[in-house]
Amino acid sequence: MSPTALITGVTGQDGSYLAELLLEKGYDVHGMVRRSSTERFDRIEHLRDRLTLHQGDLLDQRSLVDTLRASRPDEIYNLAAMSFVAVSWVQPTLTAEFSGVGVTRILEAVRETCPHARFYQASSSEMFGKVREIPQTELTPFYPRSPYGVAKAYGHFITVNYRESYDLHATSGILFNHESPRRGLEFVTRKITWHAAAIKLGLATKLHLGNLEAERDWGYAKDYVEAMWLMLQRDEPEDFVIATGVTHSVRDCVAVAFDQAGLDVDEHIVVDPQFVRPAEVDHLIGDHSKATRLLGWRPSTDFESLIRLMVDSDLALLSR
């Protein structure tokens, strides 16, 4: 019998890479998708005939119970969330509902329908926010600096709470920023690589950015979904920081992307105050030594290779 996995947020960047990985490993893969007026399945189009999709929503308890009963998963990966930090200031209550209370809803549904399933919660480095120590580990206190970070901290702690209260196999992966050619255009790395390609091809002239000195620990999404899977293969549920342990600034990202496209940076960059966050996170850099020690995981794609790969992908995309 092949194992069965359910991925919420299967149409997102991480969901699509995770679905690919699990299919390669012989899983029966189910995905939960939200009913919306514009269905977007482009990231999983090449997998559609190999996935079983269910309509469900983290805002609707009944749909979660129905989805779990229909899919009967051995492993559940909760990747659905309000994923864009900037939007969380515009829609703070909705962000709290999805990324905070929504986690409680799905944990309640798991407890009711499949308490023996293994559960993965997508936690975030944004929970560290105004960092208390550098680098950040599983024991670093949280100080979130956005409604997104606050909601993720709730989702994280409710997962810990259900693990300790109800003996669920529930694990949180505290993932630092992870990018890929499938990243949404609203995220700064993809915004940069897309514009580098567009300017190169004569489709754009300027790239408007906020704080060029903001630094992040950026890794490759494809590497990071492997860590999610490894966490659920352990008999002992624990939380893990997944990161590269190296930071780069937005300015570094621009330099690599424009170099790959063969462009002069200074001619095309405009610093625009509208893209500066109300509260910036200071110095996010993760220590992945626990994941390396207990999971045998380490990042295999460095920052420069990742950005060059994304530019090449966007050049190919826009050339079509």
PDB file of C-alpha atoms in Angstrom:
ATOM      1  CA  MET A   1       0.000   0.000   0.000  1.00  0.00           C
ATOM      2  CA  SER A   2       1.467   3.351  -0.996  1.00  0.00           C
ATOM      3  CA  PRO A   3       1.208   6.081   1.658  1.00  0.00           C
ATOM      4  CA  THR A   4      -1.340   8.871   1.189  1.00  0.00           C
ATOM      5  CA  ALA A   5      -0.565  12.548   1.687  1.00  0.00           C
ATOM      6  CA  LEU A   6      -2.825  15.599   1.769  1.00  0.00           C
ATOM      7  CA  ILE A   7      -1.338  19.001   0.890  1.00  0.00           C
ATOM      8  CA  THR A   8      -3.301  22.161   1.684  1.00  0.00           C
ATOM      9  CA  GLY A   9      -2.090  25.029  -0.483  1.00  0.00           C
ATOM     10  CA  VAL A  10      -1.117  22.542  -3.216  1.00  0.00           C
ATOM     11  CA  THR A  11      -1.364  25.207  -5.942  1.00  0.00           C
ATOM     12  CA  GLY A  12       1.337  27.360  -4.317  1.00  0.00           C
ATOM     13  CA  GLN A  13       5.098  27.333  -4.855  1.00  0.00           C
ATOM     14  CA  ASP A  14       5.862  24.899  -2.027  1.00  0.00           C
ATOM     15  CA  GLY A  15       2.751  22.797  -2.623  1.00  0.00           C
ATOM     16  CA  SER A  16       3.667  22.135  -6.240  1.00  0.00           C
ATOM     17  CA  TYR A  17       7.264  21.131  -5.448  1.00  0.00           C
ATOM     18  CA  LEU A  18       6.128  18.965  -2.535  1.00  0.00           C
ATOM     19  CA  ALA A  19       3.517  17.244  -4.732  1.00  0.00           C
ATOM     20  CA  GLU A  20       6.248  16.426  -7.268  1.00  0.00           C
ATOM     21  CA  LEU A  21       8.532  15.049  -4.556  1.00  0.00           C
ATOM     22  CA  LEU A  22       5.807  12.852  -2.999  1.00  0.00           C
ATOM     23  CA  LEU A  23       4.691  11.507  -6.389  1.00  0.00           C
ATOM     24  CA  GLU A  24       8.324  10.567  -7.110  1.00  0.00           C
ATOM     25  CA  LYS A  25       8.352   8.677  -3.808  1.00  0.00           C
ATOM     26  CA  GLY A  26       5.244   6.699  -4.773  1.00  0.00           C
ATOM     27  CA  TYR A  27       2.666   8.512  -2.652  1.00  0.00           C
ATOM     28  CA  ASP A  28      -1.018   8.807  -3.445  1.00  0.00           C
ATOM     29  CA  VAL A  29      -1.181  12.630  -3.365  1.00  0.00           C
ATOM     30  CA  HIS A  30      -4.304  14.639  -2.540  1.00  0.00           C
ATOM     31  CA  GLY A  31      -4.494  18.415  -2.624  1.00  0.00           C
ATOM     32  CA  MET A  32      -6.922  20.845  -1.052  1.00  0.00           C
ATOM     33  CA  VAL A  33      -7.905  23.852  -3.146  1.00  0.00           C
ATOM     34  CA  ARG A  34     -10.100  26.823  -2.385  1.00  0.00           C
ATOM     35  CA  ARG A  35     -13.150  27.524  -4.488  1.00  0.00           C
ATOM     36  CA  SER A  36     -12.605  30.902  -6.163  1.00  0.00           C
ATOM     37  CA  SER A  37     -13.932  32.767  -9.172  1.00  0.00           C
ATOM     38  CA  THR A  38     -10.541  32.451 -10.882  1.00  0.00           C
ATOM     39  CA  GLU A  39      -9.061  28.979 -10.447  1.00  0.00           C
ATOM     40  CA  ARG A  40      -5.267  29.074 -10.776  1.00  0.00           C
ATOM     41  CA  PHE A  41      -3.601  25.715 -11.292  1.00  0.00           C
ATOM     42  CA  ASP A  42      -0.640  26.746 -13.451  1.00  0.00           C
ATOM     43  CA  ARG A  43       1.982  25.487 -10.968  1.00  0.00           C
ATOM     44  CA  ILE A  44       0.418  21.993 -10.849  1.00  0.00           C
ATOM     45  CA  GLU A  45      -0.959  21.778 -14.404  1.00  0.00           C
ATOM     46  CA  HIS A  46       1.687  19.179 -15.342  1.00  0.00           C
ATOM     47  CA  LEU A  47       0.593  17.036 -12.360  1.00  0.00           C
ATOM     48  CA  ARG A  48      -3.198  17.445 -12.533  1.00  0.00           C
ATOM     49  CA  ASP A  49      -3.936  13.947 -13.801  1.00  0.00           C
ATOM     50  CA  ARG A  50      -1.847  12.408 -10.983  1.00  0.00           C
ATOM     51  CA  LEU A  51      -3.414  14.354  -8.105  1.00  0.00           C
ATOM     52  CA  THR A  52      -6.790  14.014  -6.385  1.00  0.00           C
ATOM     53  CA  LEU A  53      -8.102  17.507  -5.613  1.00  0.00           C
ATOM     54  CA  HIS A  54     -10.649  18.381  -2.923  1.00  0.00           C
ATOM     55  CA  GLN A  55     -12.414  21.679  -2.367  1.00  0.00           C
ATOM     56  CA  GLY A  56     -11.812  22.980   1.114  1.00  0.00           C
ATOM     57  CA  ASP A  57     -11.012  26.153   2.987  1.00  0.00           C
ATOM     58  CA  LEU A  58      -9.161  26.884   6.234  1.00  0.00           C
ATOM     59  CA  LEU A  59     -12.027  29.262   7.099  1.00  0.00           C
ATOM     60  CA  ASP A  60     -14.591  26.436   6.939  1.00  0.00           C
ATOM     61  CA  GLN A  61     -14.392  23.630   9.510  1.00  0.00           C
ATOM     62  CA  ARG A  62     -16.889  21.364   7.750  1.00  0.00           C
ATOM     63  CA  SER A  63     -14.917  21.356   4.492  1.00  0.00           C
ATOM     64  CA  LEU A  64     -11.736  20.368   6.366  1.00  0.00           C
ATOM     65  CA  VAL A  65     -13.438  17.404   8.035  1.00  0.00           C
ATOM     66  CA  ASP A  66     -14.933  16.333   4.681  1.00  0.00           C
ATOM     67  CA  THR A  67     -11.555  16.625   2.924  1.00  0.00           C
ATOM     68  CA  LEU A  68      -9.786  14.552   5.592  1.00  0.00           C
ATOM     69  CA  ARG A  69     -12.505  11.893   5.543  1.00  0.00           C
ATOM     70  CA  ALA A  70     -12.359  11.663   1.751  1.00  0.00           C
ATOM     71  CA  SER A  71      -8.556  11.553   1.476  1.00  0.00           C
ATOM     72  CA  ARG A  72      -7.761   9.466   4.607  1.00  0.00           C
ATOM     73  CA  PRO A  73      -4.156  10.726   4.703  1.00  0.00           C
ATOM     74  CA  ASP A  74      -1.152   9.229   6.493  1.00  0.00           C
ATOM     75  CA  GLU A  75       0.595  12.615   6.240  1.00  0.00           C
ATOM     76  CA  ILE A  76      -0.885  16.129   6.153  1.00  0.00           C
ATOM     77  CA  TYR A  77       1.125  19.148   5.015  1.00  0.00           C
ATOM     78  CA  ASN A  78      -0.585  22.407   5.958  1.00  0.00           C
ATOM     79  CA  LEU A  79       0.940  24.889   3.516  1.00  0.00           C
ATOM     80  CA  ALA A  80      -2.204  26.979   2.944  1.00  0.00           C
ATOM     81  CA  ALA A  81      -1.942  30.504   4.347  1.00  0.00           C
ATOM     82  CA  MET A  82      -2.081  34.162   3.505  1.00  0.00           C
ATOM     83  CA  SER A  83       1.440  33.974   2.137  1.00  0.00           C
ATOM     84  CA  PHE A  84       2.433  37.552   1.317  1.00  0.00           C
ATOM     85  CA  VAL A  85       3.728  39.630   4.255  1.00  0.00           C
ATOM     86  CA  ALA A  86       2.915  43.032   2.684  1.00  0.00           C
ATOM     87  CA  VAL A  87      -0.774  42.144   2.241  1.00  0.00           C
ATOM     88  CA  SER A  88      -1.026  41.242   5.934  1.00  0.00           C
ATOM     89  CA  TRP A  89      -1.040  44.949   6.868  1.00  0.00           C
ATOM     90  CA  VAL A  90      -3.899  45.557   4.409  1.00  0.00           C
ATOM     91  CA  GLN A  91      -5.886  42.476   5.518  1.00  0.00           C
ATOM     92  CA  PRO A  92      -4.734  41.798   9.098  1.00  0.00           C
ATOM     93  CA  THR A  93      -7.927  40.104  10.308  1.00  0.00           C
ATOM     94  CA  LEU A  94      -8.152  37.779   7.318  1.00  0.00           C
ATOM     95  CA  THR A  95      -4.461  36.936   7.767  1.00  0.00           C
ATOM     96  CA  ALA A  96      -5.154  36.000  11.406  1.00  0.00           C
ATOM     97  CA  GLU A  97      -8.093  33.817  10.332  1.00  0.00           C
ATOM     98  CA  PHE A  98      -6.125  31.901   7.702  1.00  0.00           C
ATOM     99  CA  SER A  99      -2.654  31.628   9.203  1.00  0.00           C
ATOM    100  CA  GLY A 100      -3.623  31.500  12.873  1.00  0.00           C
ATOM    101  CA  VAL A 101      -7.160  30.295  13.585  1.00  0.00           C
ATOM    102  CA  GLY A 102      -7.155  28.236  10.369  1.00  0.00           C
ATOM    103  CA  VAL A 103      -4.401  26.047  11.806  1.00  0.00           C
ATOM    104  CA  THR A 104      -6.589  25.374  14.855  1.00  0.00           C
ATOM    105  CA  ARG A 105      -9.466  24.393  12.585  1.00  0.00           C
ATOM    106  CA  ILE A 106      -7.413  21.842  10.676  1.00  0.00           C
ATOM    107  CA  LEU A 107      -5.834  20.444  13.853  1.00  0.00           C
ATOM    108  CA  GLU A 108      -9.337  20.000  15.333  1.00  0.00           C
ATOM    109  CA  ALA A 109     -10.404  18.234  12.129  1.00  0.00           C
ATOM    110  CA  VAL A 110      -7.331  15.960  12.314  1.00  0.00           C
ATOM    111  CA  ARG A 111      -8.059  15.148  15.952  1.00  0.00           C
ATOM    112  CA  GLU A 112     -11.640  14.244  15.046  1.00  0.00           C
ATOM    113  CA  THR A 113     -11.079  12.260  11.821  1.00  0.00           C
ATOM    114  CA  CYS A 114      -7.486  10.938  11.609  1.00  0.00           C
ATOM    115  CA  PRO A 115      -5.596  11.381  14.900  1.00  0.00           C
ATOM    116  CA  HIS A 116      -2.896   8.905  13.837  1.00  0.00           C
ATOM    117  CA  ALA A 117      -1.888  10.935  10.757  1.00  0.00           C
ATOM    118  CA  ARG A 118       1.358  12.912  10.856  1.00  0.00           C
ATOM    119  CA  PHE A 119       0.880  16.670  10.573  1.00  0.00           C
ATOM    120  CA  TYR A 120       3.270  19.316   9.229  1.00  0.00           C
ATOM    121  CA  GLN A 121       2.708  23.019   9.919  1.00  0.00           C
ATOM    122  CA  ALA A 122       4.434  25.638   7.745  1.00  0.00           C
ATOM    123  CA  SER A 123       5.902  28.054  10.292  1.00  0.00           C
ATOM    124  CA  SER A 124       7.982  31.042   9.214  1.00  0.00           C
ATOM    125  CA  SER A 125      11.171  32.931  10.029  1.00  0.00           C
ATOM    126  CA  GLU A 126       8.948  36.059  10.101  1.00  0.00           C
ATOM    127  CA  MET A 127       7.979  34.911  13.623  1.00  0.00           C
ATOM    128  CA  PHE A 128      11.483  35.982  14.763  1.00  0.00           C
ATOM    129  CA  GLY A 129      10.966  39.513  13.400  1.00  0.00           C
ATOM    130  CA  LYS A 130      12.955  41.879  15.607  1.00  0.00           C
ATOM    131  CA  VAL A 131      15.480  39.190  16.315  1.00  0.00           C
ATOM    132  CA  ARG A 132      16.636  38.407  19.863  1.00  0.00           C
ATOM    133  CA  GLU A 133      19.785  36.556  18.771  1.00  0.00           C
ATOM    134  CA  ILE A 134      21.834  35.855  15.652  1.00  0.00           C
ATOM    135  CA  PRO A 135      21.610  33.295  14.145  1.00  0.00           C
ATOM    136  CA  GLN A 136      18.098  32.114  15.034  1.00  0.00           C
ATOM    137  CA  THR A 137      17.533  28.558  16.287  1.00  0.00           C
ATOM    138  CA  GLU A 138      14.504  26.524  17.382  1.00  0.00           C
ATOM    139  CA  LEU A 139      14.900  28.090  20.860  1.00  0.00           C
ATOM    140  CA  THR A 140      15.131  31.764  19.831  1.00  0.00           C
ATOM    141  CA  PRO A 141      12.175  33.772  21.252  1.00  0.00           C
ATOM    142  CA  PHE A 142       9.718  35.186  18.720  1.00  0.00           C
ATOM    143  CA  TYR A 143       9.161  38.933  18.211  1.00  0.00           C
ATOM    144  CA  PRO A 144       7.047  39.174  15.026  1.00  0.00           C
ATOM    145  CA  ARG A 145       6.922  42.514  13.192  1.00  0.00           C
ATOM    146  CA  SER A 146       3.917  42.046  10.890  1.00  0.00           C
ATOM    147  CA  PRO A 147       0.353  40.715  11.173  1.00  0.00           C
ATOM    148  CA  TYR A 148       1.638  37.788   9.064  1.00  0.00           C
ATOM    149  CA  GLY A 149       4.394  37.003  11.591  1.00  0.00           C
ATOM    150  CA  VAL A 150       1.969  37.285  14.522  1.00  0.00           C
ATOM    151  CA  ALA A 151      -0.525  34.930  12.846  1.00  0.00           C
ATOM    152  CA  LYS A 152       2.243  32.444  12.034  1.00  0.00           C
ATOM    153  CA  ALA A 153       3.376  32.503  15.681  1.00  0.00           C
ATOM    154  CA  TYR A 154      -0.177  31.580  16.738  1.00  0.00           C
ATOM    155  CA  GLY A 155      -0.244  28.765  14.172  1.00  0.00           C
ATOM    156  CA  HIS A 156       3.121  27.545  15.422  1.00  0.00           C
ATOM    157  CA  PHE A 157       2.217  27.489  19.106  1.00  0.00           C
ATOM    158  CA  ILE A 158      -1.223  25.921  18.568  1.00  0.00           C
ATOM    159  CA  THR A 159       0.569  23.095  16.705  1.00  0.00           C
ATOM    160  CA  VAL A 160       2.942  22.610  19.659  1.00  0.00           C
ATOM    161  CA  ASN A 161      -0.074  22.732  21.973  1.00  0.00           C
ATOM    162  CA  TYR A 162      -1.978  20.006  20.110  1.00  0.00           C
ATOM    163  CA  ARG A 163       1.147  17.839  20.001  1.00  0.00           C
ATOM    164  CA  GLU A 164       1.585  18.096  23.764  1.00  0.00           C
ATOM    165  CA  SER A 165      -2.109  18.026  24.728  1.00  0.00           C
ATOM    166  CA  TYR A 166      -3.461  15.331  22.402  1.00  0.00           C
ATOM    167  CA  ASP A 167      -0.327  13.345  21.542  1.00  0.00           C
ATOM    168  CA  LEU A 168      -0.628  14.204  17.844  1.00  0.00           C
ATOM    169  CA  HIS A 169       2.393  13.672  15.592  1.00  0.00           C
ATOM    170  CA  ALA A 170       2.511  17.394  14.802  1.00  0.00           C
ATOM    171  CA  THR A 171       5.672  19.136  13.601  1.00  0.00           C
ATOM    172  CA  SER A 172       6.453  22.713  12.607  1.00  0.00           C
ATOM    173  CA  GLY A 173       9.102  23.622  10.071  1.00  0.00           C
ATOM    174  CA  ILE A 174      10.364  27.159  10.713  1.00  0.00           C
ATOM    175  CA  LEU A 175      11.317  27.922   7.138  1.00  0.00           C
ATOM    176  CA  PHE A 176      13.368  30.952   6.196  1.00  0.00           C
ATOM    177  CA  ASN A 177      12.741  32.662   2.845  1.00  0.00           C
ATOM    178  CA  HIS A 178      12.768  30.194  -0.019  1.00  0.00           C
ATOM    179  CA  GLU A 179      12.419  31.099  -3.651  1.00  0.00           C
ATOM    180  CA  SER A 180      12.136  29.518  -7.099  1.00  0.00           C
ATOM    181  CA  PRO A 181      10.923  30.200 -10.639  1.00  0.00           C
ATOM    182  CA  ARG A 182       7.434  29.384  -9.260  1.00  0.00           C
ATOM    183  CA  ARG A 183       7.532  32.212  -6.707  1.00  0.00           C
ATOM    184  CA  GLY A 184       4.721  34.773  -7.091  1.00  0.00           C
ATOM    185  CA  LEU A 185       5.613  38.032  -8.852  1.00  0.00           C
ATOM    186  CA  GLU A 186       4.777  40.042  -5.723  1.00  0.00           C
ATOM    187  CA  PHE A 187       7.785  38.568  -3.857  1.00  0.00           C
ATOM    188  CA  VAL A 188      10.941  40.655  -4.105  1.00  0.00           C
ATOM    189  CA  THR A 189      13.296  37.989  -5.518  1.00  0.00           C
ATOM    190  CA  ARG A 190      10.901  37.034  -8.330  1.00  0.00           C
ATOM    191  CA  LYS A 191      10.034  40.686  -8.918  1.00  0.00           C
ATOM    192  CA  ILE A 192      13.752  41.318  -9.455  1.00  0.00           C
ATOM    193  CA  THR A 193      14.446  38.314 -11.708  1.00  0.00           C
ATOM    194  CA  TRP A 194      11.291  38.937 -13.793  1.00  0.00           C
ATOM    195  CA  HIS A 195      12.197  42.601 -14.294  1.00  0.00           C
ATOM    196  CA  ALA A 196      15.801  41.737 -15.182  1.00  0.00           C
ATOM    197  CA  ALA A 197      14.438  39.438 -17.905  1.00  0.00           C
ATOM    198  CA  ALA A 198      11.765  41.936 -19.018  1.00  0.00           C
ATOM    199  CA  ILE A 199      14.258  44.830 -19.268  1.00  0.00           C
ATOM    200  CA  LYS A 200      16.698  42.607 -21.171  1.00  0.00           C
ATOM    201  CA  LEU A 201      13.941  41.744 -23.681  1.00  0.00           C
ATOM    202  CA  GLY A 202      12.785  45.365 -24.014  1.00  0.00           C
ATOM    203  CA  LEU A 203       9.465  44.739 -22.235  1.00  0.00           C
ATOM    204  CA  ALA A 204      10.216  47.074 -19.289  1.00  0.00           C
ATOM    205  CA  THR A 205      12.636  49.890 -18.453  1.00  0.00           C
ATOM    206  CA  LYS A 206      12.568  50.371 -14.659  1.00  0.00           C
ATOM    207  CA  LEU A 207      12.425  48.268 -11.493  1.00  0.00           C
ATOM    208  CA  HIS A 208      10.857  49.975  -8.434  1.00  0.00           C
ATOM    209  CA  LEU A 209      12.043  48.594  -5.072  1.00  0.00           C
ATOM    210  CA  GLY A 210      11.855  49.542  -1.388  1.00  0.00           C
ATOM    211  CA  ASN A 211      14.666  48.969   1.117  1.00  0.00           C
ATOM    212  CA  LEU A 212      17.712  47.723  -0.834  1.00  0.00           C
ATOM    213  CA  GLU A 213      19.630  47.022   2.398  1.00  0.00           C
ATOM    214  CA  ALA A 214      17.020  44.581   3.809  1.00  0.00           C
ATOM    215  CA  GLU A 215      18.732  41.224   4.298  1.00  0.00           C
ATOM    216  CA  ARG A 216      17.284  37.730   4.208  1.00  0.00           C
ATOM    217  CA  ASP A 217      18.450  34.147   4.428  1.00  0.00           C
ATOM    218  CA  TRP A 218      17.291  32.955   0.988  1.00  0.00           C
ATOM    219  CA  GLY A 219      17.182  29.295  -0.090  1.00  0.00           C
ATOM    220  CA  TYR A 220      15.669  27.184  -2.877  1.00  0.00           C
ATOM    221  CA  ALA A 221      12.072  25.997  -2.367  1.00  0.00           C
ATOM    222  CA  LYS A 222      12.825  22.639  -3.966  1.00  0.00           C
ATOM    223  CA  ASP A 223      15.458  21.935  -1.274  1.00  0.00           C
ATOM    224  CA  TYR A 224      13.099  23.066   1.491  1.00  0.00           C
ATOM    225  CA  VAL A 225      10.146  20.796   0.658  1.00  0.00           C
ATOM    226  CA  GLU A 226      12.483  17.823   1.066  1.00  0.00           C
ATOM    227  CA  ALA A 227      13.053  18.967   4.663  1.00  0.00           C
ATOM    228  CA  MET A 228       9.271  18.983   5.244  1.00  0.00           C
ATOM    229  CA  TRP A 229       9.055  15.367   4.114  1.00  0.00           C
ATOM    230  CA  LEU A 230      12.043  14.323   6.238  1.00  0.00           C
ATOM    231  CA  MET A 231      10.425  15.815   9.360  1.00  0.00           C
ATOM    232  CA  LEU A 232       7.378  13.567   9.020  1.00  0.00           C
ATOM    233  CA  GLN A 233       9.517  10.442   8.561  1.00  0.00           C
ATOM    234  CA  ARG A 234      10.804  10.745  12.131  1.00  0.00           C
ATOM    235  CA  ASP A 235       8.891   8.883  14.835  1.00  0.00           C
ATOM    236  CA  GLU A 236       9.495  11.756  17.251  1.00  0.00           C
ATOM    237  CA  PRO A 237       7.728  15.002  16.221  1.00  0.00           C
ATOM    238  CA  GLU A 238       9.926  18.059  16.752  1.00  0.00           C
ATOM    239  CA  ASP A 239      10.267  21.563  15.293  1.00  0.00           C
ATOM    240  CA  PHE A 240      13.097  22.461  12.926  1.00  0.00           C
ATOM    241  CA  VAL A 241      14.651  25.621  11.521  1.00  0.00           C
ATOM    242  CA  ILE A 242      15.250  25.250   7.769  1.00  0.00           C
ATOM    243  CA  ALA A 243      17.637  27.860   6.379  1.00  0.00           C
ATOM    244  CA  THR A 244      20.969  28.330   4.589  1.00  0.00           C
ATOM    245  CA  GLY A 245      22.796  30.155   7.385  1.00  0.00           C
ATOM    246  CA  VAL A 246      23.889  32.881   4.919  1.00  0.00           C
ATOM    247  CA  THR A 247      22.252  36.281   4.366  1.00  0.00           C
ATOM    248  CA  HIS A 248      22.153  38.511   1.313  1.00  0.00           C
ATOM    249  CA  SER A 249      20.654  41.951   0.782  1.00  0.00           C
ATOM    250  CA  VAL A 250      18.063  42.950  -1.795  1.00  0.00           C
ATOM    251  CA  ARG A 251      20.941  44.891  -3.404  1.00  0.00           C
ATOM    252  CA  ASP A 252      22.940  41.631  -3.743  1.00  0.00           C
ATOM    253  CA  CYS A 253      19.944  39.976  -5.383  1.00  0.00           C
ATOM    254  CA  VAL A 254      19.651  42.819  -7.919  1.00  0.00           C
ATOM    255  CA  ALA A 255      23.387  42.648  -8.688  1.00  0.00           C
ATOM    256  CA  VAL A 256      23.323  38.898  -9.446  1.00  0.00           C
ATOM    257  CA  ALA A 257      20.077  39.061 -11.449  1.00  0.00           C
ATOM    258  CA  PHE A 258      21.177  42.003 -13.598  1.00  0.00           C
ATOM    259  CA  ASP A 259      24.586  40.419 -14.133  1.00  0.00           C
ATOM    260  CA  GLN A 260      22.882  37.243 -15.384  1.00  0.00           C
ATOM    261  CA  ALA A 261      20.783  39.343 -17.780  1.00  0.00           C
ATOM    262  CA  GLY A 262      23.830  41.372 -18.874  1.00  0.00           C
ATOM    263  CA  LEU A 263      22.414  44.704 -17.653  1.00  0.00           C
ATOM    264  CA  ASP A 264      23.783  47.769 -15.843  1.00  0.00           C
ATOM    265  CA  VAL A 265      22.027  48.041 -12.469  1.00  0.00           C
ATOM    266  CA  ASP A 266      22.245  51.836 -12.050  1.00  0.00           C
ATOM    267  CA  GLU A 267      20.290  52.618 -15.208  1.00  0.00           C
ATOM    268  CA  HIS A 268      17.162  50.720 -14.178  1.00  0.00           C
ATOM    269  CA  ILE A 269      16.619  50.765 -10.371  1.00  0.00           C
ATOM    270  CA  VAL A 270      14.253  53.247  -8.694  1.00  0.00           C
ATOM    271  CA  VAL A 271      13.992  53.296  -4.873  1.00  0.00           C
ATOM    272  CA  ASP A 272      10.304  53.813  -4.132  1.00  0.00           C
ATOM    273  CA  PRO A 273       9.020  54.621  -0.583  1.00  0.00           C
ATOM    274  CA  GLN A 274       5.693  52.832  -1.248  1.00  0.00           C
ATOM    275  CA  PHE A 275       7.528  49.494  -1.116  1.00  0.00           C
ATOM    276  CA  VAL A 276       9.106  50.080   2.325  1.00  0.00           C
ATOM    277  CA  ARG A 277       7.442  48.057   5.114  1.00  0.00           C
ATOM    278  CA  PRO A 278       5.846  49.815   8.134  1.00  0.00           C
ATOM    279  CA  ALA A 279       8.148  47.711  10.350  1.00  0.00           C
ATOM    280  CA  GLU A 280      11.190  45.944   8.929  1.00  0.00           C
ATOM    281  CA  VAL A 281      12.646  42.726  10.307  1.00  0.00           C
ATOM    282  CA  ASP A 282      16.268  43.213  11.174  1.00  0.00           C
ATOM    283  CA  HIS A 283      18.631  40.359  10.562  1.00  0.00           C
ATOM    284  CA  LEU A 284      17.018  37.030   9.750  1.00  0.00           C
ATOM    285  CA  ILE A 285      19.608  34.275   9.505  1.00  0.00           C
ATOM    286  CA  GLY A 286      18.813  30.685  10.422  1.00  0.00           C
ATOM    287  CA  ASP A 287      20.892  27.967  12.055  1.00  0.00           C
ATOM    288  CA  HIS A 288      19.990  24.651  10.387  1.00  0.00           C
ATOM    289  CA  SER A 289      22.366  22.525  12.487  1.00  0.00           C
ATOM    290  CA  LYS A 290      19.528  20.616  14.232  1.00  0.00           C
ATOM    291  CA  ALA A 291      18.016  19.680  10.846  1.00  0.00           C
ATOM    292  CA  THR A 292      21.436  18.585   9.610  1.00  0.00           C
ATOM    293  CA  ARG A 293      22.051  16.529  12.752  1.00  0.00           C
ATOM    294  CA  LEU A 294      18.657  14.814  13.062  1.00  0.00           C
ATOM    295  CA  LEU A 295      17.304  14.826   9.487  1.00  0.00           C
ATOM    296  CA  GLY A 296      20.530  14.687   7.494  1.00  0.00           C
ATOM    297  CA  TRP A 297      19.276  17.794   5.638  1.00  0.00           C
ATOM    298  CA  ARG A 298      21.368  20.638   4.314  1.00  0.00           C
ATOM    299  CA  PRO A 299      20.728  23.187   1.536  1.00  0.00           C
ATOM    300  CA  SER A 300      22.135  22.111  -1.816  1.00  0.00           C
ATOM    301  CA  THR A 301      21.551  25.259  -3.914  1.00  0.00           C
ATOM    302  CA  ASP A 302      23.454  28.468  -3.110  1.00  0.00           C
ATOM    303  CA  PHE A 303      21.979  31.958  -3.440  1.00  0.00           C
ATOM    304  CA  GLU A 304      23.796  33.009  -6.599  1.00  0.00           C
ATOM    305  CA  SER A 305      22.914  29.785  -8.459  1.00  0.00           C
ATOM    306  CA  LEU A 306      19.275  30.213  -7.388  1.00  0.00           C
ATOM    307  CA  ILE A 307      18.960  33.804  -8.650  1.00  0.00           C
ATOM    308  CA  ARG A 308      20.697  32.958 -11.954  1.00  0.00           C
ATOM    309  CA  LEU A 309      18.376  29.963 -12.402  1.00  0.00           C
ATOM    310  CA  MET A 310      15.338  32.224 -11.780  1.00  0.00           C
ATOM    311  CA  VAL A 311      16.526  34.836 -14.312  1.00  0.00           C
ATOM    312  CA  ASP A 312      17.065  32.135 -16.958  1.00  0.00           C
ATOM    313  CA  SER A 313      13.582  30.766 -16.243  1.00  0.00           C
ATOM    314  CA  ASP A 314      12.017  34.248 -16.578  1.00  0.00           C
ATOM    315  CA  LEU A 315      13.934  34.916 -19.814  1.00  0.00           C
ATOM    316  CA  ALA A 316      12.530  31.648 -21.224  1.00  0.00           C
ATOM    317  CA  LEU A 317       9.028  32.480 -19.931  1.00  0.00           C
ATOM    318  CA  LEU A 318       8.964  36.002 -21.407  1.00  0.00           C
ATOM    319  CA  SER A 319      10.566  34.927 -24.686  1.00  0.00           C
ATOM    320  CA  ARG A 320       7.582  32.656 -25.296  1.00  0.00           C
TER     321      ARG A 320
END
